[in-house]
PDB file of C-alpha atoms and ligand atoms in Angstrom:
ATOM      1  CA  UNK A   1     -14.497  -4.520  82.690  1.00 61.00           C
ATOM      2  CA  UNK A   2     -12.644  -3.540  80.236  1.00 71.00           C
ATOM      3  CA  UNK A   3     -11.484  -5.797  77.003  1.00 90.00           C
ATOM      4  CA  UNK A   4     -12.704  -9.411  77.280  1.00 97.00           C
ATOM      5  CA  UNK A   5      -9.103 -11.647  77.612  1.00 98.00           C
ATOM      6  CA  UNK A   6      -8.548 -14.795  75.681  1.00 98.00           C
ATOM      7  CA  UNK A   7      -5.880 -17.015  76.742  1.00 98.00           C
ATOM      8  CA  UNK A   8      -4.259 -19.698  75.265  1.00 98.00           C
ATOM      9  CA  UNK A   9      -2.621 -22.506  77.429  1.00 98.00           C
ATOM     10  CA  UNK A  10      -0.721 -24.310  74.915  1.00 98.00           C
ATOM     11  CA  UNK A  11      -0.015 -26.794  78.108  1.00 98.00           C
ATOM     12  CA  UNK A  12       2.838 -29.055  77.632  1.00 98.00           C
ATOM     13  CA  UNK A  13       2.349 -29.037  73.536  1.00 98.00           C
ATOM     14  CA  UNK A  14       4.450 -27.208  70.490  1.00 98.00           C
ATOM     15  CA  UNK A  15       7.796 -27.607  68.642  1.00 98.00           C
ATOM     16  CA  UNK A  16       9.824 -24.805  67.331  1.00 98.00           C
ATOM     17  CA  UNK A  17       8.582 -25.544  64.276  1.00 98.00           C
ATOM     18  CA  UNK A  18       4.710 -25.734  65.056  1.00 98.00           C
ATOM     19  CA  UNK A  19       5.162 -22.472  67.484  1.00 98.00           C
ATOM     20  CA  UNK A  20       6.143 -20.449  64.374  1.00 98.00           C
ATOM     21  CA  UNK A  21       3.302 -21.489  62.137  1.00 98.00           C
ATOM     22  CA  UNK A  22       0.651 -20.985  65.356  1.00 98.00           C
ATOM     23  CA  UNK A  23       1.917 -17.963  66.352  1.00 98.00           C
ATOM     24  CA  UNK A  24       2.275 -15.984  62.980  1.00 98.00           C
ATOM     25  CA  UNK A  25      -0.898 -17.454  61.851  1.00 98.00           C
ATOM     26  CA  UNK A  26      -2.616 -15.504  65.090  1.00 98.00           C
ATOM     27  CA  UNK A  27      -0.608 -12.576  64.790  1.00 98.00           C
ATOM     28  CA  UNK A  28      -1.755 -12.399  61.121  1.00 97.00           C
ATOM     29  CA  UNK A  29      -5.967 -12.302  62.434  1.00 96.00           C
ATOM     30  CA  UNK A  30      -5.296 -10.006  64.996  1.00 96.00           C
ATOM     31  CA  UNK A  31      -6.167  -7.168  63.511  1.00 92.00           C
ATOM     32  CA  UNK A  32      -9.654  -7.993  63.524  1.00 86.00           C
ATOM     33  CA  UNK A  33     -10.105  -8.778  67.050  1.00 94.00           C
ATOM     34  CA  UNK A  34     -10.529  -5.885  69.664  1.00 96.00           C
ATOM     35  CA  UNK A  35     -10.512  -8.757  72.837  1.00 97.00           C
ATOM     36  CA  UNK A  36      -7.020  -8.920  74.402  1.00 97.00           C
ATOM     37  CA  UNK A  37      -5.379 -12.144  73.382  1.00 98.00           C
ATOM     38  CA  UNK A  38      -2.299 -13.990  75.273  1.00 98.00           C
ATOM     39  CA  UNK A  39      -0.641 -17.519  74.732  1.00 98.00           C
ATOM     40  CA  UNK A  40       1.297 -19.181  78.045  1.00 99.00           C
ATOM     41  CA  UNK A  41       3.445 -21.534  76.562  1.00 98.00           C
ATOM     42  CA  UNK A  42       5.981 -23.775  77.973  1.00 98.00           C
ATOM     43  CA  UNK A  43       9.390 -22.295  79.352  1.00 98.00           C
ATOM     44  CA  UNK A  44      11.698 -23.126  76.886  1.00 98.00           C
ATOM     45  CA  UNK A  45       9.884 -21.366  73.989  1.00 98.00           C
ATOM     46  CA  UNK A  46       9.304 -18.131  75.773  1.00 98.00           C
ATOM     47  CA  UNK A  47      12.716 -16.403  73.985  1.00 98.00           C
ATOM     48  CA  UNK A  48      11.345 -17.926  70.956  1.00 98.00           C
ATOM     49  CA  UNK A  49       7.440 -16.532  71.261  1.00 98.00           C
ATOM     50  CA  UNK A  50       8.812 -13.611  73.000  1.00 98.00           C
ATOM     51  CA  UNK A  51      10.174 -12.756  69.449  1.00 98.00           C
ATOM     52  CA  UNK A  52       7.379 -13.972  66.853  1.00 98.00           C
ATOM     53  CA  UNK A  53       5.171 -11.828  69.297  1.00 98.00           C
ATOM     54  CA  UNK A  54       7.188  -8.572  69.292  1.00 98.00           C
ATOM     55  CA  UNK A  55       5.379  -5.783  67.597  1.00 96.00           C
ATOM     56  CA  UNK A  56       1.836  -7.105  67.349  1.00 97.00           C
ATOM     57  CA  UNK A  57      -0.994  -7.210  70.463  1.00 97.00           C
ATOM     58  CA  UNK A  58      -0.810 -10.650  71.349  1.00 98.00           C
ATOM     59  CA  UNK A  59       0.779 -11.111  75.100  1.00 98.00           C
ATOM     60  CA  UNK A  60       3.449 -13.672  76.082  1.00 98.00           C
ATOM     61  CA  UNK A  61       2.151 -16.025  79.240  1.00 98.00           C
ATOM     62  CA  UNK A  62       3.861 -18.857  81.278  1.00 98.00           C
ATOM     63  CA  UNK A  63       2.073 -21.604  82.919  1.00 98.00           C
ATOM     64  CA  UNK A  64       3.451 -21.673  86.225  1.00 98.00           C
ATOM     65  CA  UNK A  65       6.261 -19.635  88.772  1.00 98.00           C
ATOM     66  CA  UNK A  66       8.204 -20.912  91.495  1.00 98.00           C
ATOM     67  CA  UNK A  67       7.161 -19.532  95.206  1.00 98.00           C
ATOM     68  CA  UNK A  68      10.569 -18.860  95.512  1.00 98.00           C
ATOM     69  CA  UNK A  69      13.324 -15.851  94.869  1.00 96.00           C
ATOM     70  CA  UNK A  70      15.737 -17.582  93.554  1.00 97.00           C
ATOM     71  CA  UNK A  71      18.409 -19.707  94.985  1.00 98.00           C
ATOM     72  CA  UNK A  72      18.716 -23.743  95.137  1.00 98.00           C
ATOM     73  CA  UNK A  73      15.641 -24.948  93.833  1.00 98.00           C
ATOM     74  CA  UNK A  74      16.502 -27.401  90.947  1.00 98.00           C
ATOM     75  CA  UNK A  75      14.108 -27.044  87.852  1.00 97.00           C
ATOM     76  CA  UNK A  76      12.119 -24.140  89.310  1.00 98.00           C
ATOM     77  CA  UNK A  77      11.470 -21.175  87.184  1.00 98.00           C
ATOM     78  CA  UNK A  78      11.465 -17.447  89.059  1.00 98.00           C
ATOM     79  CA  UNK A  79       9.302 -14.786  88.209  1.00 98.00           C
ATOM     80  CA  UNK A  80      11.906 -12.475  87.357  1.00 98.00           C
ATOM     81  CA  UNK A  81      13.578 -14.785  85.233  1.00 98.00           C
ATOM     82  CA  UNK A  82       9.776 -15.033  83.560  1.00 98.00           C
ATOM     83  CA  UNK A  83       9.557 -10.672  83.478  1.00 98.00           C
ATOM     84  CA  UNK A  84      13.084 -10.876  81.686  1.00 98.00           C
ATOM     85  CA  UNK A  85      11.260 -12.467  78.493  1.00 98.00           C
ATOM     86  CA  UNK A  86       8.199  -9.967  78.582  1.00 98.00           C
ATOM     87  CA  UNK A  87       5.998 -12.425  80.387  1.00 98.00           C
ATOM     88  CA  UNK A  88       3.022 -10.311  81.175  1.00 98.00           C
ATOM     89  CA  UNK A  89       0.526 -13.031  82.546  1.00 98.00           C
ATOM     90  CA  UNK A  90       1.267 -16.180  84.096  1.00 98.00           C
ATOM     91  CA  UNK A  91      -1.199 -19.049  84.844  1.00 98.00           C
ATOM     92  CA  UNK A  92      -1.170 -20.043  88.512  1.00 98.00           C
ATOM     93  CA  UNK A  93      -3.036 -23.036  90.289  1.00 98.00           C
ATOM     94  CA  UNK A  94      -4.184 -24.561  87.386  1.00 98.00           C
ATOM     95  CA  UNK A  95      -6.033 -27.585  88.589  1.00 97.00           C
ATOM     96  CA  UNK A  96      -3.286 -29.948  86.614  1.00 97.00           C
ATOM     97  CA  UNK A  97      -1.081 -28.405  89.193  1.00 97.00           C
ATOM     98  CA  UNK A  98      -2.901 -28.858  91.713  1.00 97.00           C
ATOM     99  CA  UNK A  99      -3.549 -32.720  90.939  1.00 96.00           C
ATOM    100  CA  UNK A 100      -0.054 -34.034  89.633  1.00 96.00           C
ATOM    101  CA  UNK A 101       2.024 -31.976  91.791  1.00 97.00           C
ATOM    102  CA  UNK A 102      -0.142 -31.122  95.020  1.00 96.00           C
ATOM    103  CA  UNK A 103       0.221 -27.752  94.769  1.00 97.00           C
ATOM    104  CA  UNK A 104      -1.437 -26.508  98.022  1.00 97.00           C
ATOM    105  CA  UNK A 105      -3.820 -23.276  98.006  1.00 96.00           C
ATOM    106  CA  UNK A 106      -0.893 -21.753 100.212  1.00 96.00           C
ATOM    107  CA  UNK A 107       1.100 -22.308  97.397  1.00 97.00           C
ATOM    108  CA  UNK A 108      -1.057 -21.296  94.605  1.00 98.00           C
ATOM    109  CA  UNK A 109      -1.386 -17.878  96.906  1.00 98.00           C
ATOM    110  CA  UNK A 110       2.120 -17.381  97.101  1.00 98.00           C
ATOM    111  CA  UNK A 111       2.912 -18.125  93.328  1.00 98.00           C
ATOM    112  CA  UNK A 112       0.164 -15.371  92.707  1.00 98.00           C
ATOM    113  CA  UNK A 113       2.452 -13.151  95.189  1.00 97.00           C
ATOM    114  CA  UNK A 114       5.763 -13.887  93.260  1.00 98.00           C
ATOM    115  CA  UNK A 115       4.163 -12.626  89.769  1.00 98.00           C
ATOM    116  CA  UNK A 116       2.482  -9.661  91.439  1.00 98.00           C
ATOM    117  CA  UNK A 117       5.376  -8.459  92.909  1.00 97.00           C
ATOM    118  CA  UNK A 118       7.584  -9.312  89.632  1.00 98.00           C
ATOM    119  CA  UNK A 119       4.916  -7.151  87.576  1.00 97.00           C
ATOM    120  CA  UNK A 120       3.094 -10.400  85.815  1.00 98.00           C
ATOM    121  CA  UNK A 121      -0.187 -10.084  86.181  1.00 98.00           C
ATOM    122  CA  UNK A 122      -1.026 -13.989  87.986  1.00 98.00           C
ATOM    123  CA  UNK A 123      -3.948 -15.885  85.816  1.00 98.00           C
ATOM    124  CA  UNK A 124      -5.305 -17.771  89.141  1.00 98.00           C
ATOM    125  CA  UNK A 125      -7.141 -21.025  88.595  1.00 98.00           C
ATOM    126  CA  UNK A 126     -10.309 -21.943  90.592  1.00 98.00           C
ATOM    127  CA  UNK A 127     -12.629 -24.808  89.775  1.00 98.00           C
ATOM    128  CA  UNK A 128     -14.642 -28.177  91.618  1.00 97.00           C
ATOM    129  CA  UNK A 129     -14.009 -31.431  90.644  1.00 96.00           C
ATOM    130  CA  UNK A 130     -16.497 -33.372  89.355  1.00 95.00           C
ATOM    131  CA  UNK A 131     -17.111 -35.372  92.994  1.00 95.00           C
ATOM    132  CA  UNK A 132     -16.916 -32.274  94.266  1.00 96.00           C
ATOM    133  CA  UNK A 133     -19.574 -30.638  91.861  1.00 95.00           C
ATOM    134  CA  UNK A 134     -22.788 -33.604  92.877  1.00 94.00           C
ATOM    135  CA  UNK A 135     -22.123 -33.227  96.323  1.00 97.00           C
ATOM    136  CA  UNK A 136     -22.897 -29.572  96.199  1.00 97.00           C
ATOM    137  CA  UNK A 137     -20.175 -28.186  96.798  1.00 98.00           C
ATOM    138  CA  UNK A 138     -18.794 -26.188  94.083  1.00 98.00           C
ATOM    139  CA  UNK A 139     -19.564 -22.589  95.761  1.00 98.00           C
ATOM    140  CA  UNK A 140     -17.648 -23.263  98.886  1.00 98.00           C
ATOM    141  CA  UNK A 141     -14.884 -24.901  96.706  1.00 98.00           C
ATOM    142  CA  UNK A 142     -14.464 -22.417  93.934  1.00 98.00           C
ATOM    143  CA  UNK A 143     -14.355 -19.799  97.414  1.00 98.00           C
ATOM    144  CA  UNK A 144     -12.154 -21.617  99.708  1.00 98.00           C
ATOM    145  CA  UNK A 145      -9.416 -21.412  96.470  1.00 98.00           C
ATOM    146  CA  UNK A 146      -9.832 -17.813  96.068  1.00 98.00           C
ATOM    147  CA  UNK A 147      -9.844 -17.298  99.186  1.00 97.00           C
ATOM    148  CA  UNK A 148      -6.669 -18.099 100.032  1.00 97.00           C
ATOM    149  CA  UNK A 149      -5.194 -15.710  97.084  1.00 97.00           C
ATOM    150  CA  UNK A 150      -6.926 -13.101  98.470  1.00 97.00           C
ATOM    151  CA  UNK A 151      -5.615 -13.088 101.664  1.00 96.00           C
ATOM    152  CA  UNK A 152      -2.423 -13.600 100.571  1.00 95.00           C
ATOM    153  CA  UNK A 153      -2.467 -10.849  98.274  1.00 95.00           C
ATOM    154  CA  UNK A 154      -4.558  -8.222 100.031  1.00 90.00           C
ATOM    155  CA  UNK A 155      -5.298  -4.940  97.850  1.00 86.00           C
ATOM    156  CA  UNK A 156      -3.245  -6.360  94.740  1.00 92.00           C
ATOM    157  CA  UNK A 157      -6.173  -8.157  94.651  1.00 95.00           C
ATOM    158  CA  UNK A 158      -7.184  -6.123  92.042  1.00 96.00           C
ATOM    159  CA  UNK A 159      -4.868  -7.315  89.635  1.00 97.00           C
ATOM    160  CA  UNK A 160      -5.313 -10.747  88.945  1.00 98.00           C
ATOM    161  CA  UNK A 161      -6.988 -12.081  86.708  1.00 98.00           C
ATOM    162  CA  UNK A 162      -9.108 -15.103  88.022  1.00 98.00           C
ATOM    163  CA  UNK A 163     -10.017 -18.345  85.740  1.00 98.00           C
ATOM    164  CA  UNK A 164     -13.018 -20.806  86.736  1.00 98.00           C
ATOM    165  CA  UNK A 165     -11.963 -24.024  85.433  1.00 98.00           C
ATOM    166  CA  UNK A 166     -14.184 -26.801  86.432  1.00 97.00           C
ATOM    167  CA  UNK A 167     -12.079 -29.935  86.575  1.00 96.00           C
ATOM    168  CA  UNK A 168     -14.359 -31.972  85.038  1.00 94.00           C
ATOM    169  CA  UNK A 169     -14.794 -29.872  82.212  1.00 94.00           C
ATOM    170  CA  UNK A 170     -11.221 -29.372  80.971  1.00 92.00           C
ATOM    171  CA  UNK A 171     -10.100 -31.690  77.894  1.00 89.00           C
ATOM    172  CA  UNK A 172     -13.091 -33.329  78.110  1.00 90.00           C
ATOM    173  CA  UNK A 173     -15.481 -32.298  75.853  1.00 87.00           C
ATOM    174  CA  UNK A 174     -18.140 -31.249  78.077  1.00 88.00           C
ATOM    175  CA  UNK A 175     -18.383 -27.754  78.668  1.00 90.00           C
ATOM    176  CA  UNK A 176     -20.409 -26.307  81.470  1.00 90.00           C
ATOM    177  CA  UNK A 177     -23.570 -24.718  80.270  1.00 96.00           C
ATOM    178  CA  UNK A 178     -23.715 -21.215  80.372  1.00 96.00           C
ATOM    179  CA  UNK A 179     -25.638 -21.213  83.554  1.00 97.00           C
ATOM    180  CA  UNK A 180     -23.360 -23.099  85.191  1.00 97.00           C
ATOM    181  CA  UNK A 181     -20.248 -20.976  84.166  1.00 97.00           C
ATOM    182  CA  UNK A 182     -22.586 -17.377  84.799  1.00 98.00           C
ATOM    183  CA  UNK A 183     -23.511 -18.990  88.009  1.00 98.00           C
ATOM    184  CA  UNK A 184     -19.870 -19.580  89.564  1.00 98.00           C
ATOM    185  CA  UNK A 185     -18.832 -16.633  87.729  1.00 98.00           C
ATOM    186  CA  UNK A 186     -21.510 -14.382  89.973  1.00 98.00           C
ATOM    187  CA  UNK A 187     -20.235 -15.857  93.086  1.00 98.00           C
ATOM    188  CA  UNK A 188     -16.413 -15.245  92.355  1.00 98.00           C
ATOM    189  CA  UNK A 189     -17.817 -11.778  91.537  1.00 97.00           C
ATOM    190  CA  UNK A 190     -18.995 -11.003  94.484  1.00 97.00           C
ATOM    191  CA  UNK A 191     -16.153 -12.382  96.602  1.00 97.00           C
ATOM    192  CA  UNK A 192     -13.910 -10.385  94.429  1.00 97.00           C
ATOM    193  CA  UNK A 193     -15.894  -7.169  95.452  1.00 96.00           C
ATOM    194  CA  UNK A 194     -15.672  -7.975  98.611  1.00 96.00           C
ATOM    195  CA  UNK A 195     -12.274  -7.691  98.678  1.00 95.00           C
ATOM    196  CA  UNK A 196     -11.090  -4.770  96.480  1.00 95.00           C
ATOM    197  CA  UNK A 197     -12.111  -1.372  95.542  1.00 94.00           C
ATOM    198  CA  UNK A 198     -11.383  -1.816  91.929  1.00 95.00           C
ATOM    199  CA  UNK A 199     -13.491  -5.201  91.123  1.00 95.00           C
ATOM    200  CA  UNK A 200     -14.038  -3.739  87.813  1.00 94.00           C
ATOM    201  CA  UNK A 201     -10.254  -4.527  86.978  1.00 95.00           C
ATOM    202  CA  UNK A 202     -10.782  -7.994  87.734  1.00 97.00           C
ATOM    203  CA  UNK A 203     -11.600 -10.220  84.779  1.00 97.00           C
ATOM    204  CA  UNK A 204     -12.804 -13.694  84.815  1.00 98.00           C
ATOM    205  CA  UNK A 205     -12.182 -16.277  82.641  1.00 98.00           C
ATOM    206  CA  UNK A 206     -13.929 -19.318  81.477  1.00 97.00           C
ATOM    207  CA  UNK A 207     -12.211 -22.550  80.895  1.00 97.00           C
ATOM    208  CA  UNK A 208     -13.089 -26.062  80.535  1.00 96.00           C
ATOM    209  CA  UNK A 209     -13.876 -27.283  76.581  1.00 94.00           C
ATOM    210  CA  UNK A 210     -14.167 -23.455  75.796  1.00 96.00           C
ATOM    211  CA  UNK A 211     -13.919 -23.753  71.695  1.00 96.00           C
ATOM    212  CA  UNK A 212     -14.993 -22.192  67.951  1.00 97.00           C
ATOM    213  CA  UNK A 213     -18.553 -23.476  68.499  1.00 97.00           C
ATOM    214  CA  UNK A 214     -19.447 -22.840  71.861  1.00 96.00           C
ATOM    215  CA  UNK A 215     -17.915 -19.520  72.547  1.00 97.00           C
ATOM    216  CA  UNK A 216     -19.971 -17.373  72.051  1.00 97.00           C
ATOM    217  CA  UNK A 217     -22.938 -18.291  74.153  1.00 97.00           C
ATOM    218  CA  UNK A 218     -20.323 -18.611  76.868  1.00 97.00           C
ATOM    219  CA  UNK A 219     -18.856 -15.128  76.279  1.00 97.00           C
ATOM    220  CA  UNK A 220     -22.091 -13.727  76.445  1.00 97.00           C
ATOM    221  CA  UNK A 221     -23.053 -14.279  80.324  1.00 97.00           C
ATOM    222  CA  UNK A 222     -22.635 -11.169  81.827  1.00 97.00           C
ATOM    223  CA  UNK A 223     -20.030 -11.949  84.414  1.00 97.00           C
ATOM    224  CA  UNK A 224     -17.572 -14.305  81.944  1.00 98.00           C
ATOM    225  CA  UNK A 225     -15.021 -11.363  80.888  1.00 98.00           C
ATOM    226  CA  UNK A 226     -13.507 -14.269  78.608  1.00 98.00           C
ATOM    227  CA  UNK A 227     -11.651 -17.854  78.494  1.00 98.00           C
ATOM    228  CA  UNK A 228      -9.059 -19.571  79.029  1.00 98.00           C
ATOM    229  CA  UNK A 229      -8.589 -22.074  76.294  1.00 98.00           C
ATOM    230  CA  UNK A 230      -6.478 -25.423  76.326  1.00 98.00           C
ATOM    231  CA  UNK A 231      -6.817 -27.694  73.070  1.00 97.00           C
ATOM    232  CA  UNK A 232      -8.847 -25.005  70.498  1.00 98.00           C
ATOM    233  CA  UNK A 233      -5.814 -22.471  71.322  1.00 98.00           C
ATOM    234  CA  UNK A 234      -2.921 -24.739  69.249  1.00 98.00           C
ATOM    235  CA  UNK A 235      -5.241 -24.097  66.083  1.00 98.00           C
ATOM    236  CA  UNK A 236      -4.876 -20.767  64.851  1.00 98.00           C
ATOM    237  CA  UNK A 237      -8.507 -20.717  63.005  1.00 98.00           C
ATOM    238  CA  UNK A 238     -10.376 -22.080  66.330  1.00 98.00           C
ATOM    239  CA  UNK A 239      -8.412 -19.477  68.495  1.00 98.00           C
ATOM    240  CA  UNK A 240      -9.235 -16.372  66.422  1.00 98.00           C
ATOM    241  CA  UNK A 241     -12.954 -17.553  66.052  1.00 97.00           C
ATOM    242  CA  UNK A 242     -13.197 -17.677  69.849  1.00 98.00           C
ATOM    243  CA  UNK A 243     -10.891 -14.403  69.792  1.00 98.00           C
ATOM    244  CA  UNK A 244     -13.498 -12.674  66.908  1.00 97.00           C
ATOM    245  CA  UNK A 245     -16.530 -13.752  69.388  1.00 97.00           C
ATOM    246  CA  UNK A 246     -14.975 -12.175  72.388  1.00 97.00           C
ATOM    247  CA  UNK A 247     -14.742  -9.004  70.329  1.00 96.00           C
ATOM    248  CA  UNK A 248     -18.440  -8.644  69.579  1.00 86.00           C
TER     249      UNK A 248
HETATM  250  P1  13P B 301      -9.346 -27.469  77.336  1.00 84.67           P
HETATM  251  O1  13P B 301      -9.798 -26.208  76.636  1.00 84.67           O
HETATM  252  O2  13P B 301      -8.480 -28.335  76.476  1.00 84.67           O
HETATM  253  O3  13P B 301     -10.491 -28.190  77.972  1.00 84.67           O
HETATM  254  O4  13P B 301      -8.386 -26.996  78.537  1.00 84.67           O
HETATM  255  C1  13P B 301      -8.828 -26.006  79.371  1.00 84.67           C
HETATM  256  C2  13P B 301      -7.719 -25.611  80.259  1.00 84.67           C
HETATM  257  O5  13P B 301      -7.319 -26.354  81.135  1.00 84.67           O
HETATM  258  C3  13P B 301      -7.098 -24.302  80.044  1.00 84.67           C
HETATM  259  O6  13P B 301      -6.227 -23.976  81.059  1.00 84.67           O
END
């Protein structure tokens, strides 16, 4: 692996006025933070991130691409129009996705395609619901929905990045324990060596109630290459603490 990756998913929060103060106040602590760091912000503040970022190490994201080109598809977002603000990652599949607007793993594949081919590297989302996680079935879950990416995306597979989110986990306040994360974490590393050469390009993210306090025991399973953080990412001091552990 190479740099851990922190990601903020500011999700459907900001202003033009709170972006500013979030964004330089980040930009400002980067400089003592060797982790790669990237905020995916909603659509109609890219142009406006795209500049506060400009010059400094912290990446522009989106939250989500259209499967298609281009063409008559009312409200959808391409991933070229995404590449033509400097997106350079873009979440896809996150399980809020999944759930409000039945996005299908065929979907979530193809979305991953779209950014590939448009040169964004896709942030693919992959976690059990909490049903899902006491019948036992997390592992074949968590599988099944990379699964599909994979053979959607054959050898490219190599560069995604791939983010275990247990449903259950996200906004809630309970975080999985660190030997829940390391163990899904293991099994999406072995599928993803399974399927490419170059697993070592691969990193995997944490996310789920990832924040200031509970970082750094996450961070420091051997197979979580970093997080993927919703609610401690729109305050500047949480994100750079999480930022400063993933650069111990
Ligand atoms: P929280 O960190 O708010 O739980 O959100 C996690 C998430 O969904 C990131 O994509």
């Amino acid at each position: 692996m190479s740099q851990p990756l922190i990601v903020g998913n500011w999700k459907m929060n900001g202003s033009l006025a709170a972006n500013v103060e979030l964004v330089q106040a980040v930009v400002a602590g980067l400089p003592r933070v060797t982790a790669r760091a990237a905020v995916c912000v909603p659509t109609p503040y890219l142009a406006q991130v795209q500049a506060l970022v400009a010059g400094s190490a912290l990446c522009l994201g989106a939250q989500d691409v259209s499967v298609q080109q281009s063409g008559a598809y009312t409200g959808e977002v391409s991933a070229d129009m995404l590449r033509e603000f400097g997106v350079r990652y873009c979440i896809v599949g996150h399980s809020e996705r999944r759930q409000y607007h039945r996005e299908s793993e065929v979907e979530v594949a193809l979305k991953a395609k779209r950014a590939l081919s448009a040169g964004i590297t896709p942030i693919v989302c992959v976690g059990e619901s909490l049903a899902q996680r006491q019948a036992g079935e997390t592992e074949a879950v968590v599988k099944r929905q990379l699964a599909a990416v994979i053979h959607e995306n054959g050898h490219c597979i190599s560069e995604i990045v791939v983010a275990y989110e247990p449903v259950w986990a996200i906004g809630t306040g309970q975080t999985a324990t660190p030997d829940q994360a390391q163990q899904v974490h293991a099994v999406l590393r072995s599928q993803i060596r399974a399927a490419t050469a170059h697993p070592e390009r691969v990193a995997l993210l944490y996310g789920g109630s990832m924040n200031a306090a509970n970082a750094d025991e996450l961070l420091a399973q051997p197979d979580v290459d970093g997080g993927l953080i919703g609610g401690a990412a729109l305050k500047a001091a949480d994100f750079l603490t999480i930022l400063r552990a993933a650069s111990r």
